[in-house]
Amino acid sequence: MLFDADGRVCYEDELPGDRCVDGWLWERWEGTETGGQLWAAHHPARQRYVMRHPPLCGACAEEAHRDECGMLWLLHATAEVPSAFPCDIITTTPPMCLDDARWALRNCRADCGFIAARTRDVDVIGVRGTVYSPTEPPQADELVLFHESRMNRVVANRMVIRLCDAVLDEATLSRLRADGHRGRALEGASGPPR
Ligand SMILES: [Zn+2]
């Protein structure tokens, strides 16, 4: 990584597509796929595409599921997710449609478990990525908010979104789990529902 005359981090061989319309630099993910599927990981260009306003399903890039409580998010039950609802949740995970939520629940091998949450109001607040400095070692996986001057020194890999006043949706989670078990018995784990 280099720094230009304005102190912005840049690629030595930077191409127009390396920056989004706002001018922030994004990671390049290239090469040939190897290994298994990483269910909770998202290609930077695709994650940025689906985290538009309103965001799209992170798997099929069609409309995410909505009901009267808002759009559906399937999230790992990590320490970053608050235990009391409604609450604001900061995440890089896109929302999901029901088919893909069912498929993710069946196939993602997360040890931490899942929650289903819904919100009617989201804000895209910043990015996650590696922050570079002319004098210090790079810092990976930093949360950088849009108003910070560090936006000029980050190479982003995911948009960060705030789910405002999110509510827990245990009924949908139970239904997805039940559908998933039934689906496995009927069809086996043969492929995503497309
Ligand atoms: Zn979908």
mmCIF file of C-alpha atoms and ligand atoms in Angstrom:
data_model
loop_
_atom_site.group_PDB
_atom_site.id
_atom_site.type_symbol
_atom_site.label_atom_id
_atom_site.label_comp_id
_atom_site.label_asym_id
_atom_site.label_seq_id
_atom_site.Cartn_x
_atom_site.Cartn_y
_atom_site.Cartn_z
ATOM 1 C CA MET A 1 0.000 0.000 0.000
ATOM 2 C CA LEU A 2 1.120 3.558 -0.751
ATOM 3 C CA PHE A 3 -0.064 7.011 0.286
ATOM 4 C CA ASP A 4 -0.902 9.663 -2.308
ATOM 5 C CA ALA A 5 -0.141 13.400 -2.051
ATOM 6 C CA ASP A 6 -3.371 13.939 -0.063
ATOM 7 C CA GLY A 7 -2.420 11.284 2.498
ATOM 8 C CA ARG A 8 -4.944 8.774 1.163
ATOM 9 C CA VAL A 9 -4.017 5.125 1.087
ATOM 10 C CA CYS A 10 -3.881 3.783 -2.481
ATOM 11 C CA TYR A 11 -2.801 0.822 -4.576
ATOM 12 C CA GLU A 12 0.379 1.198 -6.602
ATOM 13 C CA ASP A 13 -1.546 -0.025 -9.663
ATOM 14 C CA GLU A 14 -4.911 1.423 -8.668
ATOM 15 C CA LEU A 15 -7.834 1.012 -11.074
ATOM 16 C CA PRO A 16 -11.040 3.076 -11.184
ATOM 17 C CA GLY A 17 -13.052 0.117 -9.820
ATOM 18 C CA ASP A 18 -10.935 -0.075 -6.664
ATOM 19 C CA ARG A 19 -12.857 2.830 -5.113
ATOM 20 C CA CYS A 20 -16.591 3.118 -4.483
ATOM 21 C CA VAL A 21 -18.524 6.206 -5.571
ATOM 22 C CA ASP A 22 -17.694 7.879 -2.250
ATOM 23 C CA GLY A 23 -13.976 7.515 -2.961
ATOM 24 C CA TRP A 24 -13.170 4.900 -0.303
ATOM 25 C CA LEU A 25 -10.667 2.209 -1.256
ATOM 26 C CA TRP A 26 -11.821 -1.444 -1.226
ATOM 27 C CA GLU A 27 -9.990 -4.756 -0.888
ATOM 28 C CA ARG A 28 -9.380 -6.798 -4.011
ATOM 29 C CA TRP A 29 -10.391 -10.429 -3.687
ATOM 30 C CA GLU A 30 -9.075 -12.343 -6.660
ATOM 31 C CA GLY A 31 -7.932 -15.805 -7.671
ATOM 32 C CA THR A 32 -9.426 -19.250 -7.760
ATOM 33 C CA GLU A 33 -11.737 -20.616 -5.087
ATOM 34 C CA THR A 34 -10.188 -23.218 -2.818
ATOM 35 C CA GLY A 35 -11.510 -25.014 0.258
ATOM 36 C CA GLY A 36 -15.017 -25.140 1.634
ATOM 37 C CA GLN A 37 -17.706 -22.498 1.721
ATOM 38 C CA LEU A 38 -17.404 -19.837 4.427
ATOM 39 C CA TRP A 39 -21.059 -19.251 5.242
ATOM 40 C CA ALA A 40 -20.589 -16.142 7.347
ATOM 41 C CA ALA A 41 -17.997 -14.515 5.045
ATOM 42 C CA HIS A 42 -18.893 -12.101 2.247
ATOM 43 C CA HIS A 43 -16.953 -11.036 -0.836
ATOM 44 C CA PRO A 44 -16.299 -7.277 -0.403
ATOM 45 C CA ALA A 45 -17.822 -6.219 -3.730
ATOM 46 C CA ARG A 46 -20.919 -8.341 -3.195
ATOM 47 C CA GLN A 47 -21.347 -7.345 0.461
ATOM 48 C CA ARG A 48 -21.128 -3.681 -0.562
ATOM 49 C CA TYR A 49 -23.684 -4.277 -3.318
ATOM 50 C CA VAL A 50 -26.298 -5.862 -1.052
ATOM 51 C CA MET A 51 -25.783 -3.356 1.797
ATOM 52 C CA ARG A 52 -27.512 -0.659 -0.204
ATOM 53 C CA HIS A 53 -30.521 1.199 1.159
ATOM 54 C CA PRO A 54 -32.704 -0.746 1.660
ATOM 55 C CA PRO A 55 -30.340 -3.724 1.927
ATOM 56 C CA LEU A 56 -30.899 -6.950 -0.018
ATOM 57 C CA CYS A 57 -30.645 -10.622 0.974
ATOM 58 C CA GLY A 58 -26.962 -11.437 1.518
ATOM 59 C CA ALA A 59 -27.258 -14.772 -0.290
ATOM 60 C CA CYS A 60 -29.485 -14.275 -3.374
ATOM 61 C CA ALA A 61 -29.361 -10.436 -3.594
ATOM 62 C CA GLU A 62 -33.162 -10.371 -3.960
ATOM 63 C CA GLU A 63 -35.506 -8.724 -1.460
ATOM 64 C CA ALA A 64 -34.931 -9.710 2.163
ATOM 65 C CA HIS A 65 -37.942 -10.975 4.118
ATOM 66 C CA ARG A 66 -40.110 -8.359 5.816
ATOM 67 C CA ASP A 67 -43.064 -8.496 8.138
ATOM 68 C CA GLU A 68 -44.736 -5.896 10.355
ATOM 69 C CA CYS A 69 -41.629 -5.818 12.606
ATOM 70 C CA GLY A 70 -39.341 -5.110 9.656
ATOM 71 C CA MET A 71 -36.568 -6.857 7.772
ATOM 72 C CA LEU A 72 -35.108 -10.211 8.861
ATOM 73 C CA TRP A 73 -31.522 -10.598 10.096
ATOM 74 C CA LEU A 74 -30.020 -13.961 11.025
ATOM 75 C CA LEU A 75 -27.010 -13.255 13.246
ATOM 76 C CA HIS A 76 -24.485 -15.284 15.195
ATOM 77 C CA ALA A 77 -25.280 -15.065 18.912
ATOM 78 C CA THR A 78 -21.909 -13.521 19.782
ATOM 79 C CA ALA A 79 -21.017 -11.251 22.679
ATOM 80 C CA GLU A 80 -21.468 -8.252 20.363
ATOM 81 C CA VAL A 81 -25.205 -8.881 20.132
ATOM 82 C CA PRO A 82 -26.920 -7.342 23.159
ATOM 83 C CA SER A 83 -29.049 -9.574 25.377
ATOM 84 C CA ALA A 84 -31.878 -7.089 25.954
ATOM 85 C CA PHE A 85 -34.255 -6.073 23.151
ATOM 86 C CA PRO A 86 -35.233 -3.795 21.487
ATOM 87 C CA CYS A 87 -31.696 -2.516 20.929
ATOM 88 C CA ASP A 88 -29.372 -1.158 18.267
ATOM 89 C CA ILE A 89 -27.126 -3.805 16.670
ATOM 90 C CA ILE A 90 -23.982 -2.969 14.706
ATOM 91 C CA THR A 91 -23.241 -5.633 12.097
ATOM 92 C CA THR A 92 -21.649 -6.372 8.729
ATOM 93 C CA THR A 93 -24.148 -9.181 8.044
ATOM 94 C CA PRO A 94 -26.780 -8.448 5.375
ATOM 95 C CA PRO A 95 -30.450 -9.351 5.908
ATOM 96 C CA MET A 96 -31.901 -12.579 4.457
ATOM 97 C CA CYS A 97 -34.903 -13.960 2.644
ATOM 98 C CA LEU A 98 -36.619 -16.936 4.312
ATOM 99 C CA ASP A 99 -35.263 -19.547 1.885
ATOM 100 C CA ASP A 100 -31.669 -18.480 2.402
ATOM 101 C CA ALA A 101 -32.078 -18.053 6.165
ATOM 102 C CA ARG A 102 -33.326 -21.642 6.290
ATOM 103 C CA TRP A 103 -30.391 -22.791 4.187
ATOM 104 C CA ALA A 104 -27.855 -20.853 6.291
ATOM 105 C CA LEU A 105 -29.239 -22.293 9.530
ATOM 106 C CA ARG A 106 -28.923 -25.784 8.127
ATOM 107 C CA ASN A 107 -25.381 -25.385 6.815
ATOM 108 C CA CYS A 108 -23.492 -22.783 8.833
ATOM 109 C CA ARG A 109 -21.467 -24.588 11.499
ATOM 110 C CA ALA A 110 -21.215 -21.712 13.974
ATOM 111 C CA ASP A 111 -20.672 -22.892 17.563
ATOM 112 C CA CYS A 112 -22.161 -19.724 19.053
ATOM 113 C CA GLY A 113 -25.735 -20.278 17.861
ATOM 114 C CA PHE A 114 -28.017 -17.836 16.086
ATOM 115 C CA ILE A 115 -30.570 -15.160 16.765
ATOM 116 C CA ALA A 116 -33.191 -13.804 14.385
ATOM 117 C CA ALA A 117 -33.779 -10.074 14.677
ATOM 118 C CA ARG A 118 -35.934 -7.596 12.807
ATOM 119 C CA THR A 119 -35.786 -3.873 12.307
ATOM 120 C CA ARG A 120 -37.682 -1.280 10.302
ATOM 121 C CA ASP A 121 -34.858 1.250 10.346
ATOM 122 C CA VAL A 122 -31.201 0.861 9.320
ATOM 123 C CA ASP A 123 -28.266 3.241 8.930
ATOM 124 C CA VAL A 124 -25.091 2.469 7.015
ATOM 125 C CA ILE A 125 -22.523 3.950 9.390
ATOM 126 C CA GLY A 126 -19.042 2.993 8.172
ATOM 127 C CA VAL A 127 -16.786 0.165 7.056
ATOM 128 C CA ARG A 128 -14.580 -2.570 8.429
ATOM 129 C CA GLY A 129 -11.143 -3.043 6.967
ATOM 130 C CA THR A 130 -7.407 -2.622 7.437
ATOM 131 C CA VAL A 131 -6.219 0.819 8.555
ATOM 132 C CA TYR A 132 -2.794 1.789 7.204
ATOM 133 C CA SER A 133 -0.385 4.386 8.579
ATOM 134 C CA PRO A 134 2.854 5.828 7.161
ATOM 135 C CA THR A 135 4.547 5.146 10.504
ATOM 136 C CA GLU A 136 2.719 2.296 12.281
ATOM 137 C CA PRO A 137 1.992 -1.335 11.348
ATOM 138 C CA PRO A 138 -1.411 -1.890 9.670
ATOM 139 C CA GLN A 139 -4.366 -2.645 11.936
ATOM 140 C CA ALA A 140 -6.688 -5.331 10.565
ATOM 141 C CA ASP A 141 -10.473 -5.572 10.968
ATOM 142 C CA GLU A 142 -10.974 -2.063 12.347
ATOM 143 C CA LEU A 143 -14.398 -0.421 12.516
ATOM 144 C CA VAL A 144 -14.104 3.007 10.866
ATOM 145 C CA LEU A 145 -17.085 5.359 10.862
ATOM 146 C CA PHE A 146 -17.776 7.605 7.860
ATOM 147 C CA HIS A 147 -17.037 10.834 9.751
ATOM 148 C CA GLU A 148 -13.552 9.679 10.859
ATOM 149 C CA SER A 149 -10.416 10.938 9.103
ATOM 150 C CA ARG A 150 -9.240 7.286 9.149
ATOM 151 C CA MET A 151 -11.624 6.686 6.204
ATOM 152 C CA ASN A 152 -8.744 8.011 4.052
ATOM 153 C CA ARG A 153 -6.394 5.344 5.408
ATOM 154 C CA VAL A 154 -8.647 2.275 5.473
ATOM 155 C CA VAL A 155 -8.854 -0.424 2.820
ATOM 156 C CA ALA A 156 -12.419 -1.565 3.376
ATOM 157 C CA ASN A 157 -13.790 -5.075 3.039
ATOM 158 C CA ARG A 158 -17.326 -4.724 4.472
ATOM 159 C CA MET A 159 -19.944 -2.057 4.969
ATOM 160 C CA VAL A 160 -21.153 -1.664 8.551
ATOM 161 C CA ILE A 161 -24.825 -1.166 9.259
ATOM 162 C CA ARG A 162 -26.771 -0.219 12.385
ATOM 163 C CA LEU A 163 -30.065 -2.036 12.981
ATOM 164 C CA CYS A 164 -32.041 0.563 14.913
ATOM 165 C CA ASP A 165 -34.378 -0.625 17.686
ATOM 166 C CA ALA A 166 -34.047 -4.235 16.562
ATOM 167 C CA VAL A 167 -36.423 -6.771 18.087
ATOM 168 C CA LEU A 168 -35.860 -10.489 18.626
ATOM 169 C CA ASP A 169 -37.943 -12.808 16.420
ATOM 170 C CA GLU A 170 -37.905 -16.204 18.124
ATOM 171 C CA ALA A 171 -41.016 -17.385 16.268
ATOM 172 C CA THR A 172 -39.346 -17.070 12.858
ATOM 173 C CA LEU A 173 -36.148 -18.718 14.140
ATOM 174 C CA SER A 174 -38.124 -21.701 15.472
ATOM 175 C CA ARG A 175 -40.061 -21.966 12.217
ATOM 176 C CA LEU A 176 -36.876 -21.845 10.111
ATOM 177 C CA ARG A 177 -35.267 -24.525 12.269
ATOM 178 C CA ALA A 178 -38.335 -26.772 11.992
ATOM 179 C CA ASP A 179 -38.470 -26.258 8.206
ATOM 180 C CA GLY A 180 -34.738 -26.986 7.990
ATOM 181 C CA HIS A 181 -35.050 -30.318 9.814
ATOM 182 C CA ARG A 182 -38.020 -31.284 7.693
ATOM 183 C CA GLY A 183 -36.147 -30.225 4.531
ATOM 184 C CA ARG A 184 -33.095 -32.294 5.454
ATOM 185 C CA ALA A 185 -35.234 -35.381 5.943
ATOM 186 C CA LEU A 186 -36.990 -34.875 2.610
ATOM 187 C CA GLU A 187 -34.264 -33.814 0.263
ATOM 188 C CA GLY A 188 -30.906 -34.253 1.986
ATOM 189 C CA ALA A 189 -28.326 -31.452 1.983
ATOM 190 C CA SER A 190 -28.198 -31.414 -1.790
ATOM 191 C CA GLY A 191 -27.896 -27.738 -2.656
ATOM 192 C CA PRO A 192 -29.258 -24.288 -1.970
ATOM 193 C CA PRO A 193 -32.918 -23.628 -2.811
ATOM 194 C CA ARG A 194 -32.679 -21.612 -6.018
HETATM 195 ZN ZN ZN B 1 -32.130 -14.773 -0.409
#
